[in-house]
Short mmCIF file of C-alpha atoms and ligand atoms in Angstrom, two decimals:
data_model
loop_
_atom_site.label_atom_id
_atom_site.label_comp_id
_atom_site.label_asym_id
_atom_site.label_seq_id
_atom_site.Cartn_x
_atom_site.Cartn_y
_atom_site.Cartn_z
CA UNK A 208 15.73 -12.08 -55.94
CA UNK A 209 17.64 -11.72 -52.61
CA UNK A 210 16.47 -12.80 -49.86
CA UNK A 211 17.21 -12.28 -45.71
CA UNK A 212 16.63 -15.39 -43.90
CA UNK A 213 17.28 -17.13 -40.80
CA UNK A 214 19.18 -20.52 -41.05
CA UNK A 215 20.71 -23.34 -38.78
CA UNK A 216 24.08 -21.92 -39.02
CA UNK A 217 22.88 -18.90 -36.83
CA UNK A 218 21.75 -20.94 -33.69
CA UNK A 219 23.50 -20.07 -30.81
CA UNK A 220 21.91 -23.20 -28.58
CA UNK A 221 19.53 -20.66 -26.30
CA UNK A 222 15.99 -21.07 -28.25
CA UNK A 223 14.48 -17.45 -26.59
CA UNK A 224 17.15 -16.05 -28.34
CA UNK A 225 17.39 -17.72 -31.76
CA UNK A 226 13.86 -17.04 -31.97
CA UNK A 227 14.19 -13.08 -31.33
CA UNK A 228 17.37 -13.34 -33.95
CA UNK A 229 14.66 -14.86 -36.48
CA UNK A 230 12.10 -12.11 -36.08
CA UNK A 231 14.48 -9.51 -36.41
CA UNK A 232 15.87 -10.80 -39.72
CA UNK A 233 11.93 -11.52 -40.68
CA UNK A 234 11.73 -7.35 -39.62
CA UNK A 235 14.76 -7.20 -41.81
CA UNK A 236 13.52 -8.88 -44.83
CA UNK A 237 10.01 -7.35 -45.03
CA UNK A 238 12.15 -4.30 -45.33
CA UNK A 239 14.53 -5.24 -48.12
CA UNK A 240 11.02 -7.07 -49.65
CA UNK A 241 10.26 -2.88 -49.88
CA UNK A 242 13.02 -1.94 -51.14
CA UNK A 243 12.84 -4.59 -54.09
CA UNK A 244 9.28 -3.83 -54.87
CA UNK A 245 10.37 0.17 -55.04
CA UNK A 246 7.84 0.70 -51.77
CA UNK A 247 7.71 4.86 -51.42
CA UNK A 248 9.20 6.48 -47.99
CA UNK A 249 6.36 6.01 -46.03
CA UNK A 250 6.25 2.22 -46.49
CA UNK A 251 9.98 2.23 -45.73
CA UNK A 252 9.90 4.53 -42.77
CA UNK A 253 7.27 2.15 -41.08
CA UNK A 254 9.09 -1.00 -41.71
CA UNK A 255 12.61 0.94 -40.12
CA UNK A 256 10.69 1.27 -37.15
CA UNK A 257 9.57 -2.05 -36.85
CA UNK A 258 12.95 -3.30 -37.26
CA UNK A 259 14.30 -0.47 -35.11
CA UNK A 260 11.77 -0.99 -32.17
CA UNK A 261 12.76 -5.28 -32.26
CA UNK A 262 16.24 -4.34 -32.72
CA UNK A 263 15.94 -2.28 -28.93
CA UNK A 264 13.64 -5.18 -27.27
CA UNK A 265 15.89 -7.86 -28.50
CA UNK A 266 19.07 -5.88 -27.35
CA UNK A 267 17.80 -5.19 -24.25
CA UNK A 268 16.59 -8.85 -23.77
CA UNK A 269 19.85 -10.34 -24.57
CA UNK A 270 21.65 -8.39 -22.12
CA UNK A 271 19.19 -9.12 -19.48
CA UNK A 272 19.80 -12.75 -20.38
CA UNK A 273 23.64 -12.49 -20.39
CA UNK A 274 23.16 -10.58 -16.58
CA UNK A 275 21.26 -13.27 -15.78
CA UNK A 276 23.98 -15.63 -16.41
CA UNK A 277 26.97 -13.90 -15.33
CA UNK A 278 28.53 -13.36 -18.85
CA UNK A 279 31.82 -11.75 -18.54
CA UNK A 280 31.82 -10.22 -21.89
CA UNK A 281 29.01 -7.82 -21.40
CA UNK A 282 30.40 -4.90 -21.78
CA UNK A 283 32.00 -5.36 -25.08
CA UNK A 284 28.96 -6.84 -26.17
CA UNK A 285 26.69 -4.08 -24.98
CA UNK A 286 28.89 -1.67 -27.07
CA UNK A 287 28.70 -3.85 -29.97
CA UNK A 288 25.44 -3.92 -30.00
CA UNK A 289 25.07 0.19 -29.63
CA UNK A 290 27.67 0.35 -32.40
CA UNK A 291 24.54 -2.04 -34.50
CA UNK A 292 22.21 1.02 -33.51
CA UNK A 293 23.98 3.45 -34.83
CA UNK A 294 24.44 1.70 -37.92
CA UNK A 295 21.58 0.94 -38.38
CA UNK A 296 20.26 4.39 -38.32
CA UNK A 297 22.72 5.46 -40.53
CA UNK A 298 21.59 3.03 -42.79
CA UNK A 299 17.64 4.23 -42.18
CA UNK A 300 18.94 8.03 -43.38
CA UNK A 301 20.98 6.72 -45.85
CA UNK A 302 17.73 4.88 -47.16
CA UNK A 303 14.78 7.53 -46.32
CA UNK A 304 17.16 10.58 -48.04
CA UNK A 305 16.62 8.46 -51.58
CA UNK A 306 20.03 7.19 -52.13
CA UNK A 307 20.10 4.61 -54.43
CA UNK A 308 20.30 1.02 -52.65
CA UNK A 309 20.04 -2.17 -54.46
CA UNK A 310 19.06 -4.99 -53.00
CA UNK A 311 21.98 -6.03 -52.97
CA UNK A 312 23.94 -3.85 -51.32
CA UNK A 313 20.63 -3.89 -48.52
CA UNK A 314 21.44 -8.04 -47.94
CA UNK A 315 25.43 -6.99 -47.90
CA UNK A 316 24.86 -4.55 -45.19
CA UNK A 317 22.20 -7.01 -43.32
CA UNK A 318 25.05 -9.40 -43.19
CA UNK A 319 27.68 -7.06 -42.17
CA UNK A 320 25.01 -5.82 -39.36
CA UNK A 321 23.64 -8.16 -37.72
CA UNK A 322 24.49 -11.93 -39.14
CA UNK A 323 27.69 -11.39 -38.54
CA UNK A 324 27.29 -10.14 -35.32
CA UNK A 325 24.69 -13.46 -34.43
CA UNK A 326 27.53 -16.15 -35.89
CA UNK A 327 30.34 -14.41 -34.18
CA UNK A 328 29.39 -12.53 -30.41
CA UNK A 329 26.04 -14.09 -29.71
CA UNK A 330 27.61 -17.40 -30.51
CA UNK A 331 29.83 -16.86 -27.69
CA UNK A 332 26.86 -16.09 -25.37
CA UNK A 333 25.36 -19.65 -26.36
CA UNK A 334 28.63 -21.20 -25.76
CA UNK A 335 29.57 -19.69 -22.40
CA UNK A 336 25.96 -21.09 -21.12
CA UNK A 337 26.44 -24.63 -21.99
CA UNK A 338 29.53 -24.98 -20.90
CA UNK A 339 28.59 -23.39 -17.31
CA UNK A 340 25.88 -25.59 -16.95
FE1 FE2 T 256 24.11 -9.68 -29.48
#
């Protein structure tokens, strides 16, 4: 059984934030819970744009946050996180056009799309505020 969950290692110190990251990996793992249990397109399409709707609030909320704050990596981090998008999409045709995906390969890509994304750039967020405050 594979799972998607949030843990310690992925606070970034700025709880508004961790607790969007958490929801979207929740979003994340009702998907791949789908995918385990076989769920037909429909199910799948629904839960993509759960994920996909989050994905643009929390996006959006983060670089609100990082305005808010003066963070002077914005820019890359704004294209990061449009790079994420269009990943994820590809991932959501990839999915919907009844390629095979494992479970496994589902988590790999979760981790390649957005945990590693959380531990490395939004880290940096978290770190920039507490050291300007
Ligand atoms: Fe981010």
């Amino acid at each position: 059984m594979t799972k998607a969950e949030w843990t310690t290692v992925l606070d970034i110190g700025l709880p508004v934030l961790d607790e969007q990251h958490k929801k979207l990996i929740a979003y994340f793992g009702d998907l791949l819970l789908a995918i385990e249990a076989g769920k037909g397109k429909d199910v799948l399409e629904e839960l993509f744009e759960n994920l996909l709707d989050y994905t643009d609030y929390h996006f959006a909320e983060e670089k609100k946050y990082m305005d808010s704050i003066g963070y002077p990596e914005t820019e890359a981090h704004v294209e990061a996180h449009r790079r994420l998008r269009i990943d994820v999409g590809h991932f959501r045709e990839k999915l919907l056009s009844g390629q095979p995906f494992t479970p496994e390969q589902a988590v790999k890509f979760l981790n390649g799309w957005i945990i590693e994304h959380i531990m490395i750039m939004d880290t940096r967020i978290g770190d920039f505020a507490k050291n300007r405050s």
